Structures are given as C-alpha cells and as structure tokens.
Amino acid sequence: METAIVPQGATELVPATTGFASRVAALPAKTKWMAGAGIAALVAVLIAMSMSMRSGDYKILFANVSEKDGGAIVEKLAQMNVPYRFGEGGGTIMVPASQVYDLRLKLSAAGLPKGSINGYELLDKTPFGQTQGQERINLQRALEGELTRTIQSLSSVQAARVHLALPNQNGFFREQQKPGASVVLTLHPGRTLDRAQIAGIVHLVSSSVPELNAKAVSVLDGSGTLLSSQDGNAQQGLDQQQLQYVREVEATHLKRVMDLLEPVVGRDNLRATVSAELDFSQTEQTSEEFKPNQGQNPAAVRATKSEESTQPGSATPAGVPGATSNQPPVPATAPINGPAQALQAAGGGSTTPGSARRESETRYEVDKTVRVTRGATGQVRRLNAAVVVNHRMGTDAKGKPTSEPLSAEELEKLTALVQQGIGFNKDRGDSVRVVNAPFRAPSATPADDTPLWQRPWLQELLRAGAAPAALALVALVIVFTLVRPAVKAAITPAPAPAMGGQVDELVSGDTALPGPHDLPALEAPRSDEKLQAARKLAKENPAAVANILRGWVNGEI
C-alpha cells in the first residue's frame, strides 16, 4: 500500500493538480465568482451588439398604406438602399429611426404615397339613418373615384384627380343648373398627351355623368395649364404636339449646324442655337375665274331660242269717200318665200296696218376655272441661328497657352456653312449670326470649408456606430478585468514545491527512510540564486506565487 511520507514539523502533503479543470477548481471562490460574472456580462454584451447590428431602432414610416402604394414605396426604398420592415400585416412600413423624417420628405417629393382611391365600394356599406345629402355625397365620391381609376389606367398618366360639380336637381326650379367637371393630370416624365387623347378624356367624363356637356369639362396638367378647349375651338394656341414639332425642327437644324462646324473648330469650341417660327394656321381659299373663248375654234353654242309673232290689221274701209273706196275687198296675198311683210289688200279699199315681232336668243359656253387652295400646317415662317466660336487656341515657344481670334474671311466661311446647313432664305426673313469670342475656362469647384466633425456623413457614421462602439468597449473592459485574470490563473501550471512545502511523491511502505548519516551533503545556501529563482517563478507563474503567499498569510503553510 502506497502512503504519503510527511516529514516531521511540515504541513500535510496533498497531490498536485495537473489538468485545466483541476486548476479551475483550485481557484479561490472570489476569483471564480468574478470570472462567472464576467462571462455572463460578456455574453449579454455580445447578444445586445448582435441585436443592434441586426435590427437597429426602427420606426413607422407610413401606416395603413394600400398594396399599390406599398409596392411603390418599397421599390423606391430599394433604389435608395434603405432597409425596411413590414408590420401589421404589411400595411405598415418601418425604417431606421434616424432616417424617418428624411425619407418622408423624399418620398413626398416623389408623390408617394398616392393614397387609396375609393370607388363604388363606398356604397357597399350603407349606415343606418343615412340622410339624402350624405347619400348624394357618397355617390359623387364613388363616381369621382371610378373616373380617377379609369384615367390613371392610361399609359401616359401617372396620377389623376377628378372633381365633379353635381347640382341638386329639383323639379320646382324653372332653370336647372348643369353639372360640370374638372380633371387634373400628372403625367409621367417625358410623356405628353395629344389632342385626340385629351378629347378622349373629356368624352369619357362627359359620358359618365348624366347631362354633362363636353364643354363643361376642364382638363389641366400638373403645372396648371389648361389642356382642353372650352369653346370647342382646337386651334387656339399651340398644343403639346405642335410644340414638340417645333422642338424637333429646331433640334434638326441645330444638329446640321453642329455636324458642319464641329470638325472645323472642335467640339468644345462651339456653341450654337436655332429658333424656328412655324405657321400652324389652316387656310382655305376658293377662287372662280371666267375667260372668253380664245383661239381659232368657234364658240360652242350652248342654247338657241327664236320667237316670231305677226298680228294682221282690220278690213275697215278707209280713205276719201268715193268710187274707189266703195270697191269690194280683194283677198290678201303674201310671198311664199322671203321675209315676212305687211299684208296689203288689193283694190281700191285699204285696211288698218298690222304688227309683226321677231325675237332670237343664242347662248354660248364661257370658260370657267374654280381653284380651291388649302395651306399646309407647320410651314417654316422664319429661322434664326446664332453661333459663338471660340478663339483659336495654341501654345507659344515657352509652352504657355495662347488664343488668337479668327479672321473675317474665316467667319464668312463659317457663316456660309451655317446658311447652307439650315436652308437660309433671305426672302423669308431668315437671319444667321456667327460671333467669335473667347471662352472662359471652367471655374474650379469651390472647396468645402465645413469642418470634418460637422459634415453630415461623419455625424451619421458616428450616430450609427456609437452604440456598437460602446458595447465593444464594455466587452473589452469585462474581458480584461474579470475574465482574463481567472483564465490566466487556470492556464498557468502550478510551481514546483519548495522544501518543507507540499510533497508530491509516494513511496512504498516497505522502503526505509535514509538515516541522517546517509543523506547527501548539501551545499551552502546561496541567497542570490534563491532570490533569482523566486523572481523567475513570480514572473513565470504569478498565480502559484500568489497561492503560496496566501497560504503563508493564512497560516496554511
């Protein structure tokens, strides 16, 4: 049986600890408690840090939004790289608390949220005791909502709002008021409505409301410009399509000028603009001309009319009474051929002279020319071109930049090129002006004098990283003050036992101890070597030295 040998006058010998768990178990209770508290605090700090980095402080951006508005808002937030969350079944959108107000302003500038549009679903739930006025208002709201939905379904319309003025119809009124409507449109960027589309919107609204005349419908754009015509005249001013045509004509002529002059003077040495005056008036002229028949050909007879009448005289005797006047009348004679003559009676008697009338009318064809002239719309009335050319740039012998103005001959050549490019017409009143002037160098961007600590991006970074940095600092303090000493004491192995201290040796019971004369001779003590060994032990294993000192103080050793 193995037993421990305890010399006389020494403390009891215990087995030395060699494993990590044994060394941890050998630590004082206070050290163990501090190490456990430190580990628990460190775990709590790590959990808080992970939660703050994962979620952060979120607040409500918009609540009770429709699915359409929610999709548009989420798409906009994704474009802005802003994290978001949903709440309350998707009707609430949440964003980081530090960006709530900024995002609300930006989304409001983009027209979000648009708000839900209620249509005929307002009439699904009729409350008990609803008055006639409330019923009429709900019907008007439902009709406005349905019209708004229909107009917003157009490809060019981004948002719309419809206002209906529906007067109260009463059979006791002698004159009934007519309803009216107003439509405000917000178009997509770069989109326009032509005359036919505006007329279609007007017809849609007027056909949806009973007794609503198309002239009582007003259509406005987002800038407040009246798009529809109140008197039905579509030729008042220029519409969007005509203005677009003017811009296309100007852009076409400007491109011609730039293509001609850029290879000559350089891309950055030229500035040009072209303005066009177009005539969109529609004119129609009708003229009718009559000319006599000309040439050797006889005139063509269109119609001939001839009328002749004769009235004979009476056979009453006349003349001086006598034997001649008393003769019986002779029958009248007339020639078979020849012009008609007055009838005369033969014999001595005479008659009253008769009357004869002849009328003839001939109509000839006359040349007739009818000309109808319709003026084309969009004709160029006048073109104005202005061109500014930079001085000729170069370098002198010392390498410094120099500028030299163009000569008069060069300006004349450039002017001729511009005139040919735009189709210059002097009779039309076109004008071309080419000016040579030095261009100013682009001014440098002014430096930002704002101190670094006052710049928004740095303040935002500090606000975002303040909480994680504070938690990291707390974690470091816990590690170095509570956890590190205990871990270091548990990892460091126990020092070798000193003479008279703990004996880590077991011997058999049959082995006899050597006598005092059999012990080897010991050398004289060397204080310097022991002192150096103690210092070395204190540096290499401070925990063991601390345990020895604690044992000495407590009287355990």
Tab-separated table of N, CA and C in Angstrom, residues 164-166 178-181 202 205-217:
chain	number	residue	atom	x	y	z
A	164	LEU	N	-66.190	66.643	-59.501
A	164	LEU	CA	-67.495	66.760	-60.145
A	164	LEU	C	-68.342	67.765	-59.391
A	165	ALA	N	-68.996	68.619	-60.142
A	165	ALA	CA	-69.949	69.573	-59.573
A	165	ALA	C	-71.342	69.142	-60.011
A	166	LEU	N	-72.028	68.435	-59.120
A	166	LEU	CA	-73.352	67.895	-59.429
A	166	LEU	C	-74.391	68.698	-58.657
A	178	LYS	N	-76.648	72.999	-64.742
A	178	LYS	CA	-75.980	71.899	-65.439
A	178	LYS	C	-74.736	71.472	-64.657
A	179	PRO	N	-74.424	70.191	-64.671
A	179	PRO	CA	-73.219	69.723	-63.950
A	179	PRO	C	-71.944	70.121	-64.679
A	180	GLY	N	-70.830	70.110	-63.952
A	180	GLY	CA	-69.510	70.416	-64.503
A	180	GLY	C	-68.481	69.470	-63.927
A	181	ALA	N	-67.305	69.462	-64.518
A	181	ALA	CA	-66.243	68.557	-64.073
A	181	ALA	C	-64.888	69.186	-64.364
A	202	VAL	N	-62.027	63.987	-72.089
A	202	VAL	CA	-63.215	64.838	-71.955
A	202	VAL	C	-64.477	64.060	-72.282
A	205	VAL	N	-65.380	61.596	-69.381
A	205	VAL	CA	-66.006	62.216	-68.212
A	205	VAL	C	-67.415	62.677	-68.541
A	206	SER	N	-67.593	63.303	-69.699
A	206	SER	CA	-68.924	63.813	-70.052
A	206	SER	C	-69.926	62.686	-70.280
A	207	SER	N	-69.460	61.543	-70.748
A	207	SER	CA	-70.367	60.415	-70.975
A	207	SER	C	-70.699	59.665	-69.694
A	208	SER	N	-69.886	59.846	-68.654
A	208	SER	CA	-70.121	59.126	-67.405
A	208	SER	C	-71.066	59.853	-66.469
A	209	VAL	N	-71.297	61.126	-66.691
A	209	VAL	CA	-72.164	61.918	-65.822
A	209	VAL	C	-73.391	62.332	-66.626
A	210	PRO	N	-74.582	62.095	-66.129
A	210	PRO	CA	-75.787	62.474	-66.881
A	210	PRO	C	-75.875	63.991	-67.077
A	211	GLU	N	-76.261	64.368	-68.283
A	211	GLU	CA	-76.496	65.768	-68.666
A	211	GLU	C	-75.245	66.632	-68.516
A	212	LEU	N	-74.086	66.028	-68.634
A	212	LEU	CA	-72.831	66.792	-68.578
A	212	LEU	C	-72.350	67.052	-69.994
A	213	ASN	N	-72.225	68.325	-70.333
A	213	ASN	CA	-71.773	68.718	-71.656
A	213	ASN	C	-70.253	68.659	-71.703
A	214	ALA	N	-69.725	68.292	-72.874
A	214	ALA	CA	-68.265	68.203	-73.020
A	214	ALA	C	-67.600	69.561	-72.842
A	215	LYS	N	-68.298	70.664	-73.134
A	215	LYS	CA	-67.715	71.990	-72.962
A	215	LYS	C	-67.570	72.361	-71.491
A	216	ALA	N	-68.265	71.663	-70.611
A	216	ALA	CA	-68.184	71.952	-69.176
A	216	ALA	C	-67.130	71.124	-68.470
A	217	VAL	N	-66.258	70.423	-69.217
A	217	VAL	CA	-65.191	69.600	-68.640
A	217	VAL	C	-63.865	70.306	-68.877
